[in-house]
């Protein structure tokens, strides 16, 4: 760790996400984190984000990691929930965000 998973379509990068030790300095109890999840607009809503998150989780699980965390906008939480992630903290304010946990099978 750290590592980045890149999704390709016809050999062209269309998505990525990284797994890093800490993405949230005020939450040191959580580690490691998924960070910088991105899918190009033309490839959204096609399961690409799910695929790269699953690959990131598979790699983490191989390394003995049992859970990944992500800090994301609450409006995006349903996409992660569809992939088995659960909300463990909620922040309401300027940025309505949530911390989510994706449990992995080791």
XYZ file of N, CA and C in Angstrom:
318
model
N 0.856 -1.152 0.000
C 0.000 0.000 0.000
C 0.912 1.227 0.000
N 0.628 2.230 -0.642
C -0.583 2.549 -1.403
C -0.575 1.876 -2.777
N -1.773 1.803 -3.368
C -1.879 1.315 -4.734
C -3.102 1.951 -5.398
N -3.103 1.889 -6.715
C -4.195 2.454 -7.503
C -4.685 1.403 -8.481
N -5.989 1.300 -8.610
C -6.618 0.419 -9.589
C -7.115 1.306 -10.723
N -6.804 0.918 -11.948
C -7.210 1.684 -13.126
C -8.122 0.809 -13.979
N -9.268 1.357 -14.350
C -10.188 0.664 -15.246
C -9.935 1.109 -16.674
N -9.846 0.140 -17.580
C -9.571 0.431 -18.984
C -10.756 0.043 -19.856
N -10.967 0.802 -20.905
C -11.931 0.471 -21.953
C -11.187 0.592 -23.271
N -11.035 -0.523 -23.952
C -10.267 -0.547 -25.203
C -8.870 0.019 -25.004
N -8.261 -0.299 -23.861
C -6.896 0.127 -23.578
C -6.750 1.559 -23.101
N -7.862 2.264 -22.954
C -7.833 3.665 -22.530
C -8.325 3.760 -21.082
N -7.593 4.462 -20.202
C -8.052 4.611 -18.816
C -9.375 5.380 -18.750
N -10.354 4.796 -18.043
C -11.656 5.447 -17.890
C -12.077 5.567 -16.428
N -11.303 4.955 -15.522
C -11.668 4.985 -14.106
C -10.453 4.669 -13.253
N -10.500 5.146 -12.017
C -9.432 4.793 -11.081
C -9.907 4.990 -9.651
N -9.247 4.298 -8.753
C -9.403 4.533 -7.322
C -8.109 4.095 -6.660
N -7.794 4.730 -5.570
C -6.572 4.414 -4.837
C -6.918 3.886 -3.458
N -6.021 3.104 -2.906
C -6.113 2.669 -1.515
C -4.864 3.199 -0.831
N -5.092 3.979 0.229
C -3.990 4.627 0.941
C -4.144 4.393 2.444
N -3.059 4.611 3.161
C -3.062 4.383 4.609
C -4.045 5.292 5.335
N -4.016 6.604 5.032
C -4.874 7.536 5.761
C -5.305 8.676 4.856
N -6.614 8.854 4.745
C -7.166 9.943 3.941
C -7.901 10.950 4.813
N -7.843 10.744 6.128
C -8.636 11.571 7.030
C -7.877 11.717 8.350
N -7.071 12.761 8.459
C -6.191 12.942 9.615
C -6.950 12.995 10.938
N -8.180 13.492 10.933
C -8.926 13.568 12.188
C -9.697 12.278 12.506
N -9.430 11.225 11.750
C -10.005 9.905 12.041
C -8.913 8.835 11.946
N -7.886 8.938 12.799
C -6.765 7.994 12.703
C -7.149 6.556 13.044
N -8.301 6.359 13.664
C -8.727 5.008 14.034
C -9.153 4.182 12.823
N -9.361 4.840 11.685
C -9.783 4.137 10.482
C -8.629 4.043 9.497
N -8.394 2.854 8.985
C -7.351 2.657 7.988
C -7.480 1.234 7.448
N -7.209 1.073 6.171
C -6.861 2.008 5.111
C -8.109 2.587 4.437
N -7.864 3.570 3.594
C -8.929 4.325 2.934
C -8.918 4.123 1.420
N -10.110 4.110 0.846
C -10.263 4.252 -0.598
C -10.318 5.748 -0.861
N -9.577 6.203 -1.839
C -9.513 7.637 -2.137
C -9.542 7.855 -3.649
N -9.952 9.029 -4.024
C -9.882 9.490 -5.417
C -10.589 8.549 -6.389
N -11.811 8.157 -6.054
C -12.601 7.330 -6.977
C -13.088 8.239 -8.105
N -12.800 7.833 -9.331
C -13.207 8.654 -10.474
C -13.540 7.749 -11.655
N -14.631 8.071 -12.327
C -15.019 7.417 -13.574
C -15.348 8.523 -14.565
N -14.830 8.411 -15.778
C -15.119 9.427 -16.786
C -16.628 9.486 -17.016
N -17.149 10.672 -17.296
C -18.602 10.810 -17.482
C -19.187 9.836 -18.504
N -18.466 9.571 -19.572
C -19.002 8.684 -20.614
C -19.087 7.221 -20.179
N -18.462 6.873 -19.060
C -18.489 5.486 -18.595
C -19.228 5.307 -17.268
N -19.879 6.342 -16.806
C -20.634 6.248 -15.557
C -21.921 5.454 -15.769
N -22.408 4.884 -14.681
C -23.644 4.087 -14.667
C -23.540 2.848 -15.545
N -22.332 2.293 -15.620
C -22.100 1.066 -16.383
C -21.451 -0.012 -15.518
N -21.352 0.234 -14.222
C -20.732 -0.747 -13.332
C -19.225 -0.639 -13.226
N -18.654 0.391 -13.837
C -17.196 0.548 -13.826
C -16.689 0.843 -12.417
N -17.354 1.738 -11.706
C -16.921 2.048 -10.334
C -17.000 0.801 -9.465
N -18.068 0.036 -9.606
C -18.195 -1.206 -8.837
C -17.039 -2.147 -9.142
N -16.682 -2.252 -10.402
C -15.601 -3.161 -10.796
C -14.259 -2.738 -10.206
N -13.947 -1.438 -10.241
C -12.646 -1.032 -9.699
C -12.635 -1.111 -8.176
N -13.774 -0.847 -7.536
C -13.847 -0.998 -6.078
C -13.692 -2.461 -5.683
N -14.301 -3.364 -6.438
C -14.167 -4.793 -6.152
C -12.725 -5.248 -6.321
N -12.054 -4.757 -7.331
C -10.649 -5.122 -7.535
C -9.776 -4.555 -6.422
N -10.031 -3.313 -6.017
C -9.277 -2.727 -4.903
C -9.485 -3.544 -3.636
N -10.715 -3.993 -3.397
C -11.024 -4.808 -2.222
C -10.346 -6.171 -2.308
N -10.321 -6.763 -3.479
C -9.678 -8.070 -3.664
C -8.196 -7.987 -3.335
N -7.543 -6.947 -3.817
C -6.115 -6.752 -3.542
C -5.893 -6.552 -2.045
N -6.724 -5.719 -1.427
C -6.590 -5.463 0.015
C -6.794 -6.747 0.809
N -7.791 -7.519 0.438
C -8.090 -8.765 1.132
C -6.922 -9.746 1.041
N -6.301 -9.817 -0.115
C -5.115 -10.677 -0.282
C -4.013 -10.287 0.676
N -3.965 -9.010 1.041
C -2.959 -8.513 1.974
C -3.379 -8.636 3.430
N -4.513 -9.298 3.690
C -4.961 -9.501 5.059
C -5.797 -8.372 5.630
N -6.141 -7.395 4.817
C -6.965 -6.274 5.273
C -8.420 -6.739 5.341
N -9.112 -6.385 6.418
C -10.489 -6.851 6.607
C -11.542 -5.774 6.365
N -11.110 -4.536 6.126
C -12.063 -3.467 5.859
C -11.399 -2.268 5.227
N -12.148 -1.580 4.384
C -11.702 -0.339 3.760
C -12.689 0.756 4.137
N -12.204 1.981 4.243
C -13.034 3.130 4.603
C -13.042 4.126 3.459
N -14.122 4.880 3.379
C -14.195 5.974 2.415
C -14.988 7.120 3.036
N -14.559 8.333 2.762
C -15.266 9.553 3.160
C -15.845 10.116 1.869
N -17.165 10.172 1.784
C -17.779 10.618 0.537
C -19.001 11.480 0.826
N -19.463 12.173 -0.175
C -20.689 12.950 -0.043
C -21.855 11.997 0.200
N -22.756 12.391 1.076
C -23.902 11.541 1.407
C -24.719 11.184 0.170
N -24.784 12.088 -0.784
C -25.566 11.840 -1.993
C -24.997 10.664 -2.802
N -23.713 10.362 -2.649
C -23.109 9.241 -3.376
C -23.146 7.936 -2.585
N -23.553 7.986 -1.325
C -23.555 6.794 -0.470
C -24.349 5.620 -1.054
N -25.506 5.844 -1.685
C -26.248 4.695 -2.220
C -25.442 3.846 -3.213
N -24.581 4.468 -3.979
C -23.751 3.700 -4.916
C -22.831 2.746 -4.162
N -22.286 3.198 -3.050
C -21.423 2.332 -2.241
C -22.254 1.290 -1.496
N -23.422 1.693 -1.007
C -24.293 0.741 -0.301
C -24.697 -0.415 -1.214
N -24.913 -0.144 -2.486
C -25.241 -1.216 -3.435
C -24.100 -2.214 -3.558
N -22.901 -1.794 -3.181
C -21.734 -2.668 -3.231
C -21.367 -3.217 -1.850
N -22.298 -3.110 -0.899
C -22.091 -3.716 0.409
C -21.466 -2.838 1.473
N -21.209 -1.569 1.173
C -20.632 -0.653 2.150
C -21.723 -0.180 3.104
N -21.330 0.156 4.339
C -22.284 0.670 5.320
C -21.793 1.999 5.885
N -22.741 2.876 6.180
C -22.417 4.170 6.787
C -22.089 3.934 8.255
N -20.932 4.459 8.697
C -20.560 4.329 10.109
C -20.501 5.679 10.815
N -20.414 6.764 10.060
C -20.448 8.119 10.623
C -21.107 9.046 9.618
N -21.753 10.076 10.137
C -22.398 11.072 9.271
C -21.995 12.457 9.743
N -21.616 13.310 8.802
C -21.292 14.714 9.091
C -22.265 15.579 8.325
N -22.973 16.420 9.026
C -23.895 17.340 8.366
C -23.331 18.736 8.558
N -23.382 19.525 7.538
C -22.842 20.876 7.599
C -22.631 21.373 6.196
N -21.551 22.116 6.003
C -21.237 22.630 4.670
C -21.164 21.490 3.660
N -20.621 20.381 4.112
C -20.421 19.226 3.237
C -21.120 18.034 3.886
N -22.318 17.720 3.449
C -23.060 16.587 4.000
C -22.338 15.318 3.565
N -21.485 14.800 4.446
C -20.663 13.654 4.076
C -20.853 12.501 5.046
N -20.395 11.343 4.625
C -20.465 10.142 5.445
C -19.127 9.413 5.377
N -18.839 8.685 6.438
C -17.726 7.739 6.422
C -18.367 6.372 6.293
N -17.861 5.593 5.359
C -18.427 4.276 5.105
C -17.363 3.205 5.274
N -17.821 2.010 5.604
C -16.944 0.857 5.774
C -17.353 -0.225 4.791
N -16.367 -0.706 4.062
C -16.557 -1.868 3.204
C -15.836 -3.035 3.843
N -16.592 -3.999 4.368
C -15.978 -5.168 5.019
C -15.495 -6.148 3.957
N -14.330 -6.721 4.211
C -13.726 -7.659 3.271
C -13.616 -9.027 3.911
N -13.685 -10.051 3.092
C -13.423 -11.391 3.609
C -11.955 -11.696 3.353
N -11.248 -12.022 4.413
C -9.792 -12.257 4.302
C -9.489 -13.610 3.711
